[in-house]
Short mmCIF file of C-alpha atoms and ligand atoms in Angstrom, two decimals:
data_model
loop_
_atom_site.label_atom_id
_atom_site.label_comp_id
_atom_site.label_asym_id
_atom_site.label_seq_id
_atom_site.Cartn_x
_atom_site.Cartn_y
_atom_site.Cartn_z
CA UNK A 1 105.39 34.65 -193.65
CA UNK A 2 104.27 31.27 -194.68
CA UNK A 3 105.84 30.41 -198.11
CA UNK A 4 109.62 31.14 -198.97
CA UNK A 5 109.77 32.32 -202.16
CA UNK A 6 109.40 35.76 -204.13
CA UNK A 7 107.34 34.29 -207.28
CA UNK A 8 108.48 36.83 -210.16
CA UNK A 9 106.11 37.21 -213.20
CA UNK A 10 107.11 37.66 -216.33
CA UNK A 11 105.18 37.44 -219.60
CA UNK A 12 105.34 39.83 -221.96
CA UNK A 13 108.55 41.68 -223.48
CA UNK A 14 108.67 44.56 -221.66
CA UNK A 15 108.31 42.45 -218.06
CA UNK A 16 111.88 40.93 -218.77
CA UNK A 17 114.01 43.78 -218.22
CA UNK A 18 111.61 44.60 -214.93
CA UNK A 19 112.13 40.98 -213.30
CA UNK A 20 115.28 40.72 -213.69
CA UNK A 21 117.33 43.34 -211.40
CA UNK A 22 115.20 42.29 -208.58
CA UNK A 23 115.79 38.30 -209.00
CA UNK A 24 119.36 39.39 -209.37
CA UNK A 25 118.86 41.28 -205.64
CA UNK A 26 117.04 38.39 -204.39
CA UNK A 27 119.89 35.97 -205.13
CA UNK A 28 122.43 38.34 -203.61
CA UNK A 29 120.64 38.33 -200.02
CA UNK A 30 120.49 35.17 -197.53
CA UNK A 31 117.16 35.44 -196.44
CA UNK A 32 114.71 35.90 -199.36
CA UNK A 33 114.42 33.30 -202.72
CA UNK A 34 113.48 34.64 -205.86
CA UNK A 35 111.91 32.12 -208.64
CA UNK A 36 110.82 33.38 -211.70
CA UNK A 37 107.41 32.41 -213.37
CA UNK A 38 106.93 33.14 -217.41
CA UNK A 39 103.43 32.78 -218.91
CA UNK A 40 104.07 32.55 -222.11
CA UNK A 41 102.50 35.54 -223.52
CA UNK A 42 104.96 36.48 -225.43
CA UNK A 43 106.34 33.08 -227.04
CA UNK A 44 108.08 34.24 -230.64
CA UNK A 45 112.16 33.52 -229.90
CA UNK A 46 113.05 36.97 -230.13
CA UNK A 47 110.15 38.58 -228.08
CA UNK A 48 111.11 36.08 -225.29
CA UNK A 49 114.21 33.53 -225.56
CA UNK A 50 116.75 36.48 -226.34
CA UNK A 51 115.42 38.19 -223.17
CA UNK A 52 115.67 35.54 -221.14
CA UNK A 53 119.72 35.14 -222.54
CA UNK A 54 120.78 38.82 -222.49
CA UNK A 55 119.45 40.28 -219.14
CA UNK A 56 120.79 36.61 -217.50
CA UNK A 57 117.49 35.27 -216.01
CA UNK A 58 117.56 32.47 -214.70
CA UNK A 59 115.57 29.55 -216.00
CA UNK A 60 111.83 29.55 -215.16
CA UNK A 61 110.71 27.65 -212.31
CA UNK A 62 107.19 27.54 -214.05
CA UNK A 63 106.28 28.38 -218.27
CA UNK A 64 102.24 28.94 -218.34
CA UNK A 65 102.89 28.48 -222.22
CA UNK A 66 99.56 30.68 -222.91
CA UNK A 67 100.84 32.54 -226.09
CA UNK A 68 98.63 34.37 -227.89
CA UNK A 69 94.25 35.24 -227.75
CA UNK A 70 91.70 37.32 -227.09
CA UNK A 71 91.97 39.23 -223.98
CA UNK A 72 89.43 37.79 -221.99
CA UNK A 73 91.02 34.15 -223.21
CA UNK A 74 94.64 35.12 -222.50
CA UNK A 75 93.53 36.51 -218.96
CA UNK A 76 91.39 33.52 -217.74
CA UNK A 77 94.17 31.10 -219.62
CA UNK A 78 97.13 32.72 -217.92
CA UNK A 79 94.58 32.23 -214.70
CA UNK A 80 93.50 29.28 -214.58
CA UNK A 81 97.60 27.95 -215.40
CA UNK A 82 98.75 30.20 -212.30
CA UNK A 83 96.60 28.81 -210.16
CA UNK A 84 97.33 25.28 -210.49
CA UNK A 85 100.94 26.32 -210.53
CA UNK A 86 101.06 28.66 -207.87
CA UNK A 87 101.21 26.28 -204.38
CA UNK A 88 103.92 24.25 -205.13
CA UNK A 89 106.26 27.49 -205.51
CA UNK A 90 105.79 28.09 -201.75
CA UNK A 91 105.01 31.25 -202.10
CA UNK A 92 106.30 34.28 -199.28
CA UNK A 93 104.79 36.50 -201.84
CA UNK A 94 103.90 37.25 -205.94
CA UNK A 95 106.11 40.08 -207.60
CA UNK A 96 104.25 41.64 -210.15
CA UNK A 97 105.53 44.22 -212.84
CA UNK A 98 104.25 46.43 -215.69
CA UNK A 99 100.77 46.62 -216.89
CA UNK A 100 100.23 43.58 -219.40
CA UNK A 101 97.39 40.69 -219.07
CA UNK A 102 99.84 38.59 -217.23
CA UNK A 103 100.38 41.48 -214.30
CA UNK A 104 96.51 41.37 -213.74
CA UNK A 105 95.93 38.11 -214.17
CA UNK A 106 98.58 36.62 -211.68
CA UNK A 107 98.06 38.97 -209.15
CA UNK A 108 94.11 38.14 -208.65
CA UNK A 109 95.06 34.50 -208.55
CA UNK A 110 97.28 35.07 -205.77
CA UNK A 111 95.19 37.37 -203.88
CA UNK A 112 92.72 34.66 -204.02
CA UNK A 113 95.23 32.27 -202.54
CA UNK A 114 95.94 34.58 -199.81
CA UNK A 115 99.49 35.09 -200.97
CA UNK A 116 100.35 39.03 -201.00
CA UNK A 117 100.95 40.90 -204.17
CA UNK A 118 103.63 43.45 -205.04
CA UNK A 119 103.46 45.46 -207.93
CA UNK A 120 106.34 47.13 -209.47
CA UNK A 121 105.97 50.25 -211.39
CA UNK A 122 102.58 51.07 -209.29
CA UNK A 123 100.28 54.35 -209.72
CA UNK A 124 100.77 55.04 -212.95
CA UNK A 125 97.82 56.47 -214.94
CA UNK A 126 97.26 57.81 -218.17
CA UNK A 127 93.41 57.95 -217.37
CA UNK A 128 92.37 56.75 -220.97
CA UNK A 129 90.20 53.71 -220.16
CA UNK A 130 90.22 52.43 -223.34
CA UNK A 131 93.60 51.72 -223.31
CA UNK A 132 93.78 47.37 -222.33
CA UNK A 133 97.12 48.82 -219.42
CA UNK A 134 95.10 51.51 -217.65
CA UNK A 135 92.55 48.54 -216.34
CA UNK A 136 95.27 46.12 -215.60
CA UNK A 137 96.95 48.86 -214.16
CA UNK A 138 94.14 50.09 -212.11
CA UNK A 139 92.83 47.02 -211.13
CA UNK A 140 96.30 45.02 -209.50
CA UNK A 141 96.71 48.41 -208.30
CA UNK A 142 93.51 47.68 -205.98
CA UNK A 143 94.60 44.40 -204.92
CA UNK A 144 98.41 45.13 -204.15
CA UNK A 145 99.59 45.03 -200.94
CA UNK A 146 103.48 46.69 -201.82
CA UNK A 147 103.49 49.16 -204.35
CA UNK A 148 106.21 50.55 -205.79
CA UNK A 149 106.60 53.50 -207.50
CA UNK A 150 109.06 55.16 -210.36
CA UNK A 151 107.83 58.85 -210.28
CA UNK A 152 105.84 61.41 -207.73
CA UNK A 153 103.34 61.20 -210.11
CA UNK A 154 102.11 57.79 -209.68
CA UNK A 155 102.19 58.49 -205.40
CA UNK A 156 99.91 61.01 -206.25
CA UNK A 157 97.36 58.56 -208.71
CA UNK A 158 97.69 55.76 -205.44
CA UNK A 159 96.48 58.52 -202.87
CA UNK A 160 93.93 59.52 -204.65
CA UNK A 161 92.46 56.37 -205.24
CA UNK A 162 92.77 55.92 -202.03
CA UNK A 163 95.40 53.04 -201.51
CA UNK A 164 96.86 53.62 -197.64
CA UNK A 165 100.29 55.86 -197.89
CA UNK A 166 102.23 53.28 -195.75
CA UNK A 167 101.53 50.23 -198.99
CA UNK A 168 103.33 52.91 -201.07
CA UNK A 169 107.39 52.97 -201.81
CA UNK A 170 108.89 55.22 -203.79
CA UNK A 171 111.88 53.09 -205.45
CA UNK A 172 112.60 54.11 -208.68
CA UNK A 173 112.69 52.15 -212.02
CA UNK A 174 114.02 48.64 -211.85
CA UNK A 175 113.95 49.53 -216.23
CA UNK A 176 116.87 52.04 -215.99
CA UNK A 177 118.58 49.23 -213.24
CA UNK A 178 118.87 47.04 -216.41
CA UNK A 179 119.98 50.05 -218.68
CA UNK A 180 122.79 50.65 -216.17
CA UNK A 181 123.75 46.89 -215.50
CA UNK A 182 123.98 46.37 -219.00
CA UNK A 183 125.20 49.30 -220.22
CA UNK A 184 128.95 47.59 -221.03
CA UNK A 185 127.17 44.99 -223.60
CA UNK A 186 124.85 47.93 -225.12
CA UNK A 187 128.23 49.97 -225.60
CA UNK A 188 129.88 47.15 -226.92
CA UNK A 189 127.71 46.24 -229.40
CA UNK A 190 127.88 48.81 -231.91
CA UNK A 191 124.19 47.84 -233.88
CA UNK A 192 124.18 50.28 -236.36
CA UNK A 193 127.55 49.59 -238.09
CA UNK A 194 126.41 46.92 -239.69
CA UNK A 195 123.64 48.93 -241.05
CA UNK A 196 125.54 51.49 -242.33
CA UNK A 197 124.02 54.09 -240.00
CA UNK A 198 125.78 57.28 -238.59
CA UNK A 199 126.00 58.32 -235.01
CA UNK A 200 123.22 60.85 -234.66
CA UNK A 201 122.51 60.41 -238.10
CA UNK A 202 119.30 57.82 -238.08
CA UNK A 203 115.84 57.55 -236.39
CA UNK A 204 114.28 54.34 -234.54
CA UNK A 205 110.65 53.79 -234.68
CA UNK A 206 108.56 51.31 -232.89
CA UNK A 207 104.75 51.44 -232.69
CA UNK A 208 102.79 48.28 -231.78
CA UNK A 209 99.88 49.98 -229.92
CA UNK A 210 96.71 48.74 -231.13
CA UNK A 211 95.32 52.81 -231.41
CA UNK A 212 98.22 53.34 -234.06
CA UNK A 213 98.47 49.67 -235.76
CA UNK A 214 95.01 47.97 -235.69
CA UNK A 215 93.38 50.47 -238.25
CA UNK A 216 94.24 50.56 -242.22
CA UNK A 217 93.63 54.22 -242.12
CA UNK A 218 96.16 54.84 -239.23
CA UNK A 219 98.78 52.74 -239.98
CA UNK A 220 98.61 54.10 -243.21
CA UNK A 221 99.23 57.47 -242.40
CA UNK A 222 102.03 55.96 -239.89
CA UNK A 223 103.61 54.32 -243.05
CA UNK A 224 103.07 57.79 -244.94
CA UNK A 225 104.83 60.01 -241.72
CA UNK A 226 107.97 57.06 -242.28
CA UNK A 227 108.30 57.58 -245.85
CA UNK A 228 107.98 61.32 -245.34
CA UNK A 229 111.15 61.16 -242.52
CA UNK A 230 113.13 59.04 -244.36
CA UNK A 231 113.72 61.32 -246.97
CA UNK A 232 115.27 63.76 -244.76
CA UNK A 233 117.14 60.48 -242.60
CA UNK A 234 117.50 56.79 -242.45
CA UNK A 235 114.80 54.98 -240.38
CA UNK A 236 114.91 52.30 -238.10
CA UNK A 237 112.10 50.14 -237.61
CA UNK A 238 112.03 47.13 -235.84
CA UNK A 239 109.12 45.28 -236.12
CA UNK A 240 106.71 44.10 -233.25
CA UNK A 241 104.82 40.79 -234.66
CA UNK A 242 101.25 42.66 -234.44
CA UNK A 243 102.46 45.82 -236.40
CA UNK A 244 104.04 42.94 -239.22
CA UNK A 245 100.94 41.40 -239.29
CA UNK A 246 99.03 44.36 -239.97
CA UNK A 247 101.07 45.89 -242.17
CA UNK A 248 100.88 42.43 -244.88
CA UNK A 249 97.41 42.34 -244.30
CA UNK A 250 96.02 46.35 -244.93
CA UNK A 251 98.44 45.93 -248.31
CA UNK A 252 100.54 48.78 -246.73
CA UNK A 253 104.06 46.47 -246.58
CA UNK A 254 105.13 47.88 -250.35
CA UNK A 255 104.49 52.07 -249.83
CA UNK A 256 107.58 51.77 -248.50
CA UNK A 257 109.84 49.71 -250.78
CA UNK A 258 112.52 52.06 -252.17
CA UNK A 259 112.28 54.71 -248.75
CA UNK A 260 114.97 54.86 -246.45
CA UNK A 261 113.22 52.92 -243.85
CA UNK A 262 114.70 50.05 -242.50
CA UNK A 263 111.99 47.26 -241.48
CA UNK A 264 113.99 44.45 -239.06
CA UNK A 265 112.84 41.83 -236.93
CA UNK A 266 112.67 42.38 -232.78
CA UNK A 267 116.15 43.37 -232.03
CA UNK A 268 117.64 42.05 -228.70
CA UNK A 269 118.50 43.98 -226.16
CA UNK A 270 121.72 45.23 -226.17
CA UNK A 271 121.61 45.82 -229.93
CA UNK A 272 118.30 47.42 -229.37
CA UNK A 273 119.62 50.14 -226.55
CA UNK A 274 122.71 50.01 -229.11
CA UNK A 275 120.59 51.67 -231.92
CA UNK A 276 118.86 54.11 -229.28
CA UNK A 277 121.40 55.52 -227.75
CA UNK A 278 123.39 56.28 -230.54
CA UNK A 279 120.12 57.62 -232.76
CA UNK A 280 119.29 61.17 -233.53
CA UNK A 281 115.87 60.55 -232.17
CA UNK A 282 112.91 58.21 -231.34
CA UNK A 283 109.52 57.84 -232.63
CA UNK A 284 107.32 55.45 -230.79
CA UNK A 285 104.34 54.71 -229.03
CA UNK A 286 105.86 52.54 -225.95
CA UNK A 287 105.59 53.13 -222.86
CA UNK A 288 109.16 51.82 -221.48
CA UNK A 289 111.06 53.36 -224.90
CA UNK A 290 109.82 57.01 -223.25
CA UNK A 291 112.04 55.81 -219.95
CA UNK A 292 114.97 54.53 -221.68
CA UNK A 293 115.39 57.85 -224.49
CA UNK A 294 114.66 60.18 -221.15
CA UNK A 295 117.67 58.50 -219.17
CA UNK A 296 119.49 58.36 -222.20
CA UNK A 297 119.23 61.81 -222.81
CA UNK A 298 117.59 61.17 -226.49
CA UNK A 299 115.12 63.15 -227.87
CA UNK A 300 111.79 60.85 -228.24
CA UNK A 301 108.48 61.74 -230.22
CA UNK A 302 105.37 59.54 -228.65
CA UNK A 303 102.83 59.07 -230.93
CA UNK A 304 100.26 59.15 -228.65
CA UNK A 305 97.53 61.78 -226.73
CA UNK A 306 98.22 60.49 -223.29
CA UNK A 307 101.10 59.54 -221.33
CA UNK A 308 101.12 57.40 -217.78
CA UNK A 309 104.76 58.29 -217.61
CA UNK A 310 104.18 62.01 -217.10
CA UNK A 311 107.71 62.64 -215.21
CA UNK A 312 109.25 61.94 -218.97
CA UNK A 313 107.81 64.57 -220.37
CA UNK A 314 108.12 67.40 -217.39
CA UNK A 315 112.02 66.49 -216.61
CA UNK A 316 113.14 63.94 -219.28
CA UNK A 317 113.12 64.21 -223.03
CA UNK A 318 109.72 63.35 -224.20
CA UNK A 319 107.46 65.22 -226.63
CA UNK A 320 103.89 63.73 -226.84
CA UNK A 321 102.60 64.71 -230.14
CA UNK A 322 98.95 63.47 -229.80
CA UNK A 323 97.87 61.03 -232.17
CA UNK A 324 97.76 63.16 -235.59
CA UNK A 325 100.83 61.46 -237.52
CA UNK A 326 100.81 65.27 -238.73
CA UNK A 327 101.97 66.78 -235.27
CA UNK A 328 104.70 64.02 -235.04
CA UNK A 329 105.44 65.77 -238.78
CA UNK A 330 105.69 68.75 -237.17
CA UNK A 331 107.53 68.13 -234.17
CA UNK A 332 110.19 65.93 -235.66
CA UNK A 333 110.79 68.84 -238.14
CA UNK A 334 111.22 71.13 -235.62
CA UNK A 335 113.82 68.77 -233.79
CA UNK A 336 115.61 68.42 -237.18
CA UNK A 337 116.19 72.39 -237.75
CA UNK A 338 117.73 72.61 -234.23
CA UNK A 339 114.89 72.62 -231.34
CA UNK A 340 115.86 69.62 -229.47
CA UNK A 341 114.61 68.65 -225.93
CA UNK A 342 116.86 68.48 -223.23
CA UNK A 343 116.45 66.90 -220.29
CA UNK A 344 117.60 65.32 -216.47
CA UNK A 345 117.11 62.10 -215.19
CA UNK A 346 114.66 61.93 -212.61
CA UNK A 347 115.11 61.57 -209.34
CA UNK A 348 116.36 57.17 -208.23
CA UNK A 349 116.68 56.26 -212.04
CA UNK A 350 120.31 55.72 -210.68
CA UNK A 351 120.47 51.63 -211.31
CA UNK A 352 119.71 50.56 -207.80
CA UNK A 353 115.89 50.48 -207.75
CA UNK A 354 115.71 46.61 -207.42
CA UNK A 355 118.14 47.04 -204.38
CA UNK A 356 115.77 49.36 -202.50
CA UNK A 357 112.72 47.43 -203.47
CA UNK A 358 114.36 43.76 -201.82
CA UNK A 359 114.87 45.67 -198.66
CA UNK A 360 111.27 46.98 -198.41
CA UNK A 361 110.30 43.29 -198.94
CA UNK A 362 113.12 41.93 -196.31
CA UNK A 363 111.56 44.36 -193.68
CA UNK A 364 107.58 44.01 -194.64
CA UNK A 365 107.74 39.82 -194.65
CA UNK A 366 110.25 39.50 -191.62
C1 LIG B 401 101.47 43.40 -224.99
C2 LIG B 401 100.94 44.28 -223.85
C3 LIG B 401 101.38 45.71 -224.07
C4 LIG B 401 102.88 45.79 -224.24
C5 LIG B 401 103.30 44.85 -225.35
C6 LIG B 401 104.79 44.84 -225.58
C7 LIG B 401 98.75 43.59 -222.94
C8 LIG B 401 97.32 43.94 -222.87
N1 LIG B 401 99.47 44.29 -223.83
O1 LIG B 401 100.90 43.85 -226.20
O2 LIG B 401 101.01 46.49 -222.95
O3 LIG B 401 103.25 47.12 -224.53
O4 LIG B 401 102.88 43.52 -225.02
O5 LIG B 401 105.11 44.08 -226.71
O6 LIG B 401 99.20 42.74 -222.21
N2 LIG B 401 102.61 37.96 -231.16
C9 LIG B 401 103.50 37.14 -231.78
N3 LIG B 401 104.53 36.62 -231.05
C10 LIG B 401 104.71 36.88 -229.73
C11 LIG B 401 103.77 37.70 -229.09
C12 LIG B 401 102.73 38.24 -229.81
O7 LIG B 401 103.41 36.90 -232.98
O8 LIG B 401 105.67 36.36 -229.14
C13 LIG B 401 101.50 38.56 -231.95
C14 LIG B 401 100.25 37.73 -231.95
O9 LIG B 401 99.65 37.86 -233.18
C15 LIG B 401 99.40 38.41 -230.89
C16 LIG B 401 99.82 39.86 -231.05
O10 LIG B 401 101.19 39.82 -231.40
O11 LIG B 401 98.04 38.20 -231.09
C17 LIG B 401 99.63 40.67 -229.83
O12 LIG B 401 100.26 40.07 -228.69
P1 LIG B 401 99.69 40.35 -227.21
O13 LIG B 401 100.55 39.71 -226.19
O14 LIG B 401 98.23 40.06 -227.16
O15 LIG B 401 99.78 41.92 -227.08
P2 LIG B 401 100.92 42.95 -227.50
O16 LIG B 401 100.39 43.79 -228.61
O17 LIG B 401 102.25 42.32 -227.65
#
């Protein structure tokens, strides 16, 4: 090993609650540092800063500052910063997670370096190529020496693309080790009072994929489907930036003035989970939110045709609808008149993913 330090990447939302059970493993044993790199992708205080706060990372060692472009931009930006940055973190190895620009883009620079890459949350597939994740996905895949996996499914993708069995770990999800560790805050703090909402008595929505948001016919038949639910229960919706946007500028913002849906700002964490658990069900298209509602136990709706996250849907509680904003219709009826899916959590989704990872990386780098 010629560096000392894990280099964690974080840039977008969803990375945060990834990183940050395995730099809390990394500070816990003697021989391995962890230092944690942000890019900047996601900049906005409450897509970023709150994360940072509430799942207690520590400070960056490095902030690529990148924020928002094109994707070819953002890539060769979040590049090009990475590699200047990258030597003088003494790198053992780079810690990858997720699927966003910043997971591809940081593991190619350090490839290129001849620092190894481990990816976290390897092999999964929903084998729509049009989809920006399913290249980044496939592609640090490729170029990962540790891979570590949070369902069978994704060992299965990895062999089949022909990635050597002995790069592969199956760990678990270092996403449900931050549901667990937090789990005291998320209990304690009680979101939808303050809203007025009932136990079991609301919906949360978030869609932010650019399939469902980037088109004025779509999103307006996404707006339509939330007007439609709310008259039968109170809806939820924070708000990612790009779905905001959208919505002011395809004129949709007023359709639904007067409805029952609730439009708020990025919710931290805890008061995020808060409003989840504690909902009668989830509409979304994220990829993480099907995760969290599955160990949850919450019935989610995924607006969406495909799914990378397959075991969600087979043992968890995860209906994909397609992408007809009539189906969810359907299928959220349905749930409301009393056929609700149950689930189990599947199997290492037990909080101590980050834990087993650590180790794998203790014995490959000795
Ligand atoms: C990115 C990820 C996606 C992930 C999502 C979670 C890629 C290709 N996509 O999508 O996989 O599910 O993050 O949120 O990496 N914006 C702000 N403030 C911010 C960040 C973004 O206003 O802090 C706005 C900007 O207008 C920006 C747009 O949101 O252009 C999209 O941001 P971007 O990071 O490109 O992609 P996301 O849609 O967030």
């Amino acid at each position: 090993m010629s560096g000392r330090n894990i280099v964690c990447v974080a840039g977008a939302r969803p990375n945060f609650m990834k990183v940050a059970p395995v730099l809390r493993a990394l500070a816990s044993r003697p021989g391995l540092a962890g230092v944690l790199v942000h890019t900047g992708q996601h900049y906005d205080p409450n897509m970023s800063d709150s994360f940072l706060r509430d799942l207690e990372l520590p400070p960056p060692a490095v902030h690529l500052g990148v924020g928002s472009a094109s994707h070819g931009v953002q890539t060769a930006r979040i590049m090009e910063s990475f590699e200047q940055a990258l030597p003088a973190l003494d790198p053992a190895l780079v810690l990858v997670v997720g699927d966003v620009n910043s997971t591809i883009a940081c593991a190619l620079v350090a490839v290129k370096q001849g620092v190894p890459v481990a990816h976290v949350e390897a092999g999964l597939r929903s084998f729509d190529r049009t989809m920006p994740e399913e290249i980044n996905r496939i592609l640090t895949d490729q170029i990962a020496e540790h891979l570590f996996t949070t369902e069978d499914s994704a060992g299965e993708n990895l062999a089949r693309e022909g990635i050597p069995p002995e790069r592969v770990h199956f760990t678990g999800n270092t996403m449900i080790d931050t549901l667990v560790h937090l789990m005291p805050r998320i209990e304690a703090a009680r979101a939808r009072e303050p809203l007025g909402l009932p136990a079991g008595g609301y919906a949360v929505v978030t869609l932010h994929r650019p399939g469902n948001v980037d088109s004025p016919a779509r999103l307006g038949a996404l707006v339509e489907l939330l007007a439609g639910i709310a008259r039968r229960l109170p809806v939820v919706f924070p708000i990612h930036p790009r779905t905001r946007a959208n919505l002011a500028r395809f004129g949709l913002e007023g359709r639904l003035a007067g409805s029952r849906v609730l439009l708020l700002e990025p919710q931290p964490y805890p008061a995020f989970l808060s409003l989840v658990r504690e909902c009668r069900f989830v509409l979304t298209d994220s990829g993480g939110l099907q995760e969290e509602t599955t160990f949850l136990g919450v019935p989610c709706i995924t607006q969406r045709a495909t799914t990378e996250r397959p075991v969600t849907t087979r043992l968890g509680t995860n209906r994909l609808v397609g992408e007809d904003p009539a189906a969810a219709r359907r299928a959220i009826d349905a749930l409301l008149d009393g056929d609700v899916p149950r689930g189990t959590v599947p199997p290492l989704w037990d909080g101590r993913c980050a834990e087993r990872i650590v180790a794998v990386l203790e014995e490959r780098l000795r």
